[in-house]
Coordinates of N, CA and C in Angstrom, one line a residue:
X20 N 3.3 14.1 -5.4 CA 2.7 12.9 -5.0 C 3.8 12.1 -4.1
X21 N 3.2 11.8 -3.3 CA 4.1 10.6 -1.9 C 3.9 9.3 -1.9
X22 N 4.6 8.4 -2.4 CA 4.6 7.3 -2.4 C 5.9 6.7 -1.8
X23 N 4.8 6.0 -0.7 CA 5.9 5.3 0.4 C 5.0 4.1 1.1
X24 N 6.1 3.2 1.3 CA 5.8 1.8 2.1 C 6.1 2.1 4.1
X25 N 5.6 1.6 4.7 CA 5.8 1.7 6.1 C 6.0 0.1 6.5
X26 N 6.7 0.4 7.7 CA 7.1 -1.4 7.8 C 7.4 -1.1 9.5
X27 N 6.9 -2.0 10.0 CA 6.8 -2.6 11.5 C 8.3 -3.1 12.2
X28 N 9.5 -2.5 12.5 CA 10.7 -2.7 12.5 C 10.6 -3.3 13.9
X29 N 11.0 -4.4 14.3 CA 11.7 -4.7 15.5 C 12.9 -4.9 15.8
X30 N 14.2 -5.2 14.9 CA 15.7 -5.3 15.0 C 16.2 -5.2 13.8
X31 N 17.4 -4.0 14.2 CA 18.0 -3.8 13.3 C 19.2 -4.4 13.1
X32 N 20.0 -5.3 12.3 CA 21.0 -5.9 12.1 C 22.4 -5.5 12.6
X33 N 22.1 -4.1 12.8 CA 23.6 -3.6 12.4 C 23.9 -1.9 13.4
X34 N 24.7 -1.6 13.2 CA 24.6 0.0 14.0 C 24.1 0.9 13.2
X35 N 22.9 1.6 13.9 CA 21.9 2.1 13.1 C 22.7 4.0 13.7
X36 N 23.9 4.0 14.4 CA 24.0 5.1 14.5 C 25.4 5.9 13.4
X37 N 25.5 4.8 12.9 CA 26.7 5.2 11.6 C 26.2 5.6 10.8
X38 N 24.6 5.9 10.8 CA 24.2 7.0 9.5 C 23.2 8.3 10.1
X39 N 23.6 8.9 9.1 CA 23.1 10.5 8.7 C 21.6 10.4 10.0
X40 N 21.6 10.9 11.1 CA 20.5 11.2 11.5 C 19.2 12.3 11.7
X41 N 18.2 12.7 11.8 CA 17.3 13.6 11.9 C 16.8 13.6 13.3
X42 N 16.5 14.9 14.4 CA 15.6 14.4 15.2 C 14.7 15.8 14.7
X43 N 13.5 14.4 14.6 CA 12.1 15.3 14.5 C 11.5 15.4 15.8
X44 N 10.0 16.4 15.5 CA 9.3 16.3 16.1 C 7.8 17.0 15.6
X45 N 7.2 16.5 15.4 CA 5.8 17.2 14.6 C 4.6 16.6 15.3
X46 N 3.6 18.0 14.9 CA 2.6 17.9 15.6 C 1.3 18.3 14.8
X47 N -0.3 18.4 15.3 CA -1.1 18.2 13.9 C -2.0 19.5 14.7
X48 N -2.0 20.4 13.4 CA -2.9 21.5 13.3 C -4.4 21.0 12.9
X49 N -4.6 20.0 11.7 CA -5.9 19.5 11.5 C -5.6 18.1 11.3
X50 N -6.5 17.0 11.5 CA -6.0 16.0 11.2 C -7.2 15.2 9.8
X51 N -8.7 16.1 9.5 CA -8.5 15.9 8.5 C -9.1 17.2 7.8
X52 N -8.3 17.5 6.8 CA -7.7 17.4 6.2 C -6.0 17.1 6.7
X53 N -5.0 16.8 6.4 CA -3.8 16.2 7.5 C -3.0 17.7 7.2
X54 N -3.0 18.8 8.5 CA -2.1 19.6 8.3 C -1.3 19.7 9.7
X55 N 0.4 19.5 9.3 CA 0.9 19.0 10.1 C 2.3 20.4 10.3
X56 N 2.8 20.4 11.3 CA 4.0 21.0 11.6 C 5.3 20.1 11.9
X57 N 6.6 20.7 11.3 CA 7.4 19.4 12.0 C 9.0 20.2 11.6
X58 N 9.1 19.9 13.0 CA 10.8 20.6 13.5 C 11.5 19.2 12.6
X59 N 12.8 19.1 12.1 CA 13.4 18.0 11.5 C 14.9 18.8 11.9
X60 N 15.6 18.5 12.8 CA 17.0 19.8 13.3 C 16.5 20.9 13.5
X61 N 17.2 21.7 12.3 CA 17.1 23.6 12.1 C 15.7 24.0 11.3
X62 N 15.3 22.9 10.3 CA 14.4 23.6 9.8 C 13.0 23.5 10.2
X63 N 11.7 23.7 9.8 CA 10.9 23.8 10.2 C 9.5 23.7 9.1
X64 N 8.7 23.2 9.3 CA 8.4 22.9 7.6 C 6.4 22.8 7.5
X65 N 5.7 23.3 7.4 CA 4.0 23.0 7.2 C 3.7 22.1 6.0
X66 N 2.9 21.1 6.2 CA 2.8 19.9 5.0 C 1.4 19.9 5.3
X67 N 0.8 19.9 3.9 CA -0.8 19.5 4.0 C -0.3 18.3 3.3
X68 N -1.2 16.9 3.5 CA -1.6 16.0 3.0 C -2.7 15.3 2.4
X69 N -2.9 14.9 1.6 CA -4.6 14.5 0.6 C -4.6 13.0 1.6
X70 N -5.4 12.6 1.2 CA -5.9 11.1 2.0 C -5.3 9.9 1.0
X71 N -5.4 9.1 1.6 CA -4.4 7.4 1.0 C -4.1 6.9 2.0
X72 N -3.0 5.7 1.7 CA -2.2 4.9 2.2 C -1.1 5.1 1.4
X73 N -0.8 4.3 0.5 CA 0.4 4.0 -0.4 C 0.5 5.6 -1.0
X74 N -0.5 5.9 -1.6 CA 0.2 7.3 -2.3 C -0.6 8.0 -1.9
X75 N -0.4 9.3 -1.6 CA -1.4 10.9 -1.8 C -0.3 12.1 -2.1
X76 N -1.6 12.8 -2.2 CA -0.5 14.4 -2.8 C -0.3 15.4 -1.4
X77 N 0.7 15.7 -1.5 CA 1.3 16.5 -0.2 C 2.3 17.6 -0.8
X78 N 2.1 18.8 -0.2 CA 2.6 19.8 0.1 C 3.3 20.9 1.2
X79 N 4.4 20.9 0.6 CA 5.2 21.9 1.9 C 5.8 23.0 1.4
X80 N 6.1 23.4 2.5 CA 6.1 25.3 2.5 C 6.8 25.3 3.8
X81 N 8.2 25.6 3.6 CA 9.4 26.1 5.0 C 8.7 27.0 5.6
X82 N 8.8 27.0 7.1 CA 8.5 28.1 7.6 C 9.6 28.5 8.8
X83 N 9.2 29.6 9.4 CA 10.5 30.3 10.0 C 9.8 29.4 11.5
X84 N 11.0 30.0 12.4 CA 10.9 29.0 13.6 C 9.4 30.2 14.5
X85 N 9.4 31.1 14.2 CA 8.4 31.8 15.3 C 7.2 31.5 14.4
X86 N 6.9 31.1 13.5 CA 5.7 31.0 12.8 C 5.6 29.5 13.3
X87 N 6.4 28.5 13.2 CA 6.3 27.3 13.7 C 5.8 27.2 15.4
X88 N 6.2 28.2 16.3 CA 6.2 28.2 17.6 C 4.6 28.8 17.9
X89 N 4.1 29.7 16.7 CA 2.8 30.5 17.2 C 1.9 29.2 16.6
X90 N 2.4 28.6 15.5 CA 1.4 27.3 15.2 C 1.4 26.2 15.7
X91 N 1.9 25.9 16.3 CA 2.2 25.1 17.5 C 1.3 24.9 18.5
X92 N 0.8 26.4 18.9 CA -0.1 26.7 20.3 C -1.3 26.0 19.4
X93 N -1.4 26.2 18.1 CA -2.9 25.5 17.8 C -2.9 24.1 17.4
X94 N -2.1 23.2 17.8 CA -2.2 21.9 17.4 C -2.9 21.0 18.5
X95 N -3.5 19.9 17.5 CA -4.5 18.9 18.1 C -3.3 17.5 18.6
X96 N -3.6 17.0 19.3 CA -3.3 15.7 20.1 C -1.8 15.3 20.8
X97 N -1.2 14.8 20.6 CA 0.1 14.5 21.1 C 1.3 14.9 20.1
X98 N 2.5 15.4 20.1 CA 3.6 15.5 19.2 C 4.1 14.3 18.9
X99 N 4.5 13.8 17.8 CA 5.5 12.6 17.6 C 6.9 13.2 17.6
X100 N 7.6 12.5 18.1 CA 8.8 12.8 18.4 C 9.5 11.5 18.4
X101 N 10.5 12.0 17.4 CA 11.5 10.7 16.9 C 12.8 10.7 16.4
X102 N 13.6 10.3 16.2 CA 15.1 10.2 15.7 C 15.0 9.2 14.7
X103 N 14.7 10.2 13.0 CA 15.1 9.4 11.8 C 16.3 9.1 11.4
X104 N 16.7 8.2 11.0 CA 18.3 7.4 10.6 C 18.1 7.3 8.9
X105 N 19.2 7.7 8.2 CA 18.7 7.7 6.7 C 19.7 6.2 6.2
X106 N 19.1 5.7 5.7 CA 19.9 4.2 5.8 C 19.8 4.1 3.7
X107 N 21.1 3.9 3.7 CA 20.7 3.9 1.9 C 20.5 2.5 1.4
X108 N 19.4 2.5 0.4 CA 19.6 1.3 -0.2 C 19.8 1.1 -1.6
X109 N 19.7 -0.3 -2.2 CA 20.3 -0.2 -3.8 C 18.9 0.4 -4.7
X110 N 19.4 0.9 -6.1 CA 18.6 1.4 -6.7 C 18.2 3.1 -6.2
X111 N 19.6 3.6 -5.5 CA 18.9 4.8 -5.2 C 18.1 5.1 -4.0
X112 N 17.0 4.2 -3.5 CA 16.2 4.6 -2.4 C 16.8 4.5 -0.9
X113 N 16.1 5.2 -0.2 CA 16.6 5.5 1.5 C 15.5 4.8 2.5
X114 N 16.2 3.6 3.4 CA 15.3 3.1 4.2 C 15.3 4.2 5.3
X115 N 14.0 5.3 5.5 CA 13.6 6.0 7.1 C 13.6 5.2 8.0
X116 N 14.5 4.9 9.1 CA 14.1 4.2 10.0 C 13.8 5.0 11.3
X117 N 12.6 5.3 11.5 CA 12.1 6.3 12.8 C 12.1 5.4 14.4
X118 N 13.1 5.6 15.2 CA 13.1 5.0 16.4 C 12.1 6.9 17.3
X119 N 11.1 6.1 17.7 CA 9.8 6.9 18.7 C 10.7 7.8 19.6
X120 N 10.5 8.3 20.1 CA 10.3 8.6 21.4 C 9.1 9.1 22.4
X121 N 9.9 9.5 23.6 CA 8.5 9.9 24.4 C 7.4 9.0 24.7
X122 N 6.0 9.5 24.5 CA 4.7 8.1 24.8 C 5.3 7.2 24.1
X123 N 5.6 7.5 22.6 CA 5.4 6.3 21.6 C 6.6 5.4 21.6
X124 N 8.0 5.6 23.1 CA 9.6 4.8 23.3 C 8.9 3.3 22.9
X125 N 9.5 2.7 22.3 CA 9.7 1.3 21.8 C 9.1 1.2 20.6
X126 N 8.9 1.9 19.6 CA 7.7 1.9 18.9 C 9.1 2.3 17.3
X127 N 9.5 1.2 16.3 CA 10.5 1.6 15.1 C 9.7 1.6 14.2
X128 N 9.6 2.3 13.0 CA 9.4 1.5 11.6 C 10.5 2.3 11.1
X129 N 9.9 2.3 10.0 CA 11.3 1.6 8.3 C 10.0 2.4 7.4
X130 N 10.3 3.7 6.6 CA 9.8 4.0 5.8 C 10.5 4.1 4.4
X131 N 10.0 3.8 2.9 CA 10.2 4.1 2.0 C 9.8 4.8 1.0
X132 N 10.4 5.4 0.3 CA 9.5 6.5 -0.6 C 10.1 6.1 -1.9
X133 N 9.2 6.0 -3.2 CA 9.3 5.4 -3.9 C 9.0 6.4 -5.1
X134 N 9.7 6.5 -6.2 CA 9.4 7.6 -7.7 C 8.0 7.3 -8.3
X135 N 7.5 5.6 -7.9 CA 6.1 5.1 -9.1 C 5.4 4.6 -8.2
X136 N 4.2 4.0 -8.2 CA 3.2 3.1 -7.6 C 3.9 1.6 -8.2
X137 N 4.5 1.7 -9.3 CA 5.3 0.6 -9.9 C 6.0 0.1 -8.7
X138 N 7.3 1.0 -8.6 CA 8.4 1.0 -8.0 C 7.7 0.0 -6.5
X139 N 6.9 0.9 -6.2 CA 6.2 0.7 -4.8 C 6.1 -0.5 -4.5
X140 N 5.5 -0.9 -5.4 CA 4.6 -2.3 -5.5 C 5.7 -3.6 -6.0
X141 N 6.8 -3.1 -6.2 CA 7.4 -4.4 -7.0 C 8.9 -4.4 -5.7
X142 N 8.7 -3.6 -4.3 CA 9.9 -3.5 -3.6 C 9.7 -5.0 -2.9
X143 N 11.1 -5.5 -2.8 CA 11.0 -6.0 -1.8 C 12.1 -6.1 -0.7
X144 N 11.2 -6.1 0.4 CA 12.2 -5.4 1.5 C 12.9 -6.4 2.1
X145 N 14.0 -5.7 3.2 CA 15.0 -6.9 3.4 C 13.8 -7.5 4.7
X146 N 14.9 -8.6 5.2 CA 14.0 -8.8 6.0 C 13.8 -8.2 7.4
X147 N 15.1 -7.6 8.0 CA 14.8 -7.0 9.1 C 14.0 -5.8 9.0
X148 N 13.1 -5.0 7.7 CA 12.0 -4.3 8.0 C 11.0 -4.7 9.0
X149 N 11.0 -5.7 8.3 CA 9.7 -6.4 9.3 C 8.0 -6.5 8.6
X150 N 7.2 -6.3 9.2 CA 6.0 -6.3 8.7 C 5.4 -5.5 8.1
X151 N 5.2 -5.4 7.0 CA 4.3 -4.2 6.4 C 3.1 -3.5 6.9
X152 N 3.6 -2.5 7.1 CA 2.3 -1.9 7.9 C 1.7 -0.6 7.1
X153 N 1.7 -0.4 5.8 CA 1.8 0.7 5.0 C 0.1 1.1 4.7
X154 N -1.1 -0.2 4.6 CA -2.4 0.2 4.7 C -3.1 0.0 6.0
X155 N -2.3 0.0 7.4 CA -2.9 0.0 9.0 C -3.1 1.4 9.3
X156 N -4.4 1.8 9.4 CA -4.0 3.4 10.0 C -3.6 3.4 10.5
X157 N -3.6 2.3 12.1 CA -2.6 2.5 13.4 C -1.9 3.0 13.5
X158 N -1.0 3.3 12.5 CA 0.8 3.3 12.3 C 0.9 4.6 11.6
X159 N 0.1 5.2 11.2 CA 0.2 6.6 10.4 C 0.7 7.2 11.7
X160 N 1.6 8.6 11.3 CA 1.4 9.2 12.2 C 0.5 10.1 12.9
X161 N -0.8 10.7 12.4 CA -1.9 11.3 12.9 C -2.5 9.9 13.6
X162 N -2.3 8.6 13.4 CA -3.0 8.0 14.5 C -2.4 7.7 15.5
X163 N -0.9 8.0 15.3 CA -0.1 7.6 16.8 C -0.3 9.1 17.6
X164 N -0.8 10.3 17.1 CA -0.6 11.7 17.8 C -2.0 11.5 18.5
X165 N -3.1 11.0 17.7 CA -4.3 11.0 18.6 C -4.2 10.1 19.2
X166 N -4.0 8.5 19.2 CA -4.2 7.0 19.8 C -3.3 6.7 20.6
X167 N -1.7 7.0 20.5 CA -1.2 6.4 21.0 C -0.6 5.2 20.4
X168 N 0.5 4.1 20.8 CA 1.0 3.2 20.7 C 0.0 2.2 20.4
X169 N 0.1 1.5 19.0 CA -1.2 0.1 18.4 C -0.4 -0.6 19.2
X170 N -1.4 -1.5 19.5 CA -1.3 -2.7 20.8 C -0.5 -3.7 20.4
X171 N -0.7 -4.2 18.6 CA 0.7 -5.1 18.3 C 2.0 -4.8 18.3
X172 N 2.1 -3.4 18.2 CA 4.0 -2.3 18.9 C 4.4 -3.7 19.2

């Protein structure tokens, strides 16, 4: 189960390059059901997703980079492509903060993942998250691969 908050980032306080980075890039084989591919560095990784906002159930399974490359040719809409920063916070959890690239350049949020629906529900974030955006489809990322950049960005 995946339980996580999304948040509408516009500034970040501080240098967001002093921590642990990832550059992704993933792209969507089906979008519904959500079956997704996504380079993250070296690895490579297939995730089905169930439907929600705040929580659903999701599954992954590594895959090699030529299996990633032949599934690739079959994906639907635009790749997201981005550079996640692992930002730690108290209690254990990690603020994602995904700065876009490519179509979606100017476009940050701030993801959190959370052990309960408890947890989820009782966070509260600093303030330079910014706006919660965790029940907008806009902001999923299968709606930024099909749509493009939401017009509040």
């Amino acid at each position: 189960m995946e339980i996580e908050r999304k948040f509408l980032t516009k500034h970040i306080p501080f240098d967001i390059t002093a921590y642990p980075c990832l550059q992704i890039s993933q792209a969507y084989i089906s979008f519904s059901p959500t079956i997704r591919i996504r380079q993250s560095n070296e690895d490579y990784i297939l995730t089905v997703k169930g439907k929600g906002h705040l929580a659903r159930e999701e599954f992954e399974l590594p895959l090699s980079k030529e299996d990633y490359d032949r599934l690739f040719q079959k994906t639907e809409g635009t790749p997201v492509i981005k550079k996640r920063y692992l930002v730690p916070l108290a209690e254990g959890l990690t603020a994602e903060v995904d700065i876009y690239e490519g179509e979606l350049a100017g476009l940050m949020t701030t993801e959190v993942e959370f052990p309960s629906l408890e947890a989820a529900e009782s966070f509260i974030a600093p303030q330079w998250f910014g706006k919660d955006v965790s029940q907008e489809k806009a902001y999923k990322n299968t709606s930024l691969s099909l749509y493009g950049m939401p017009k509040e960005a």
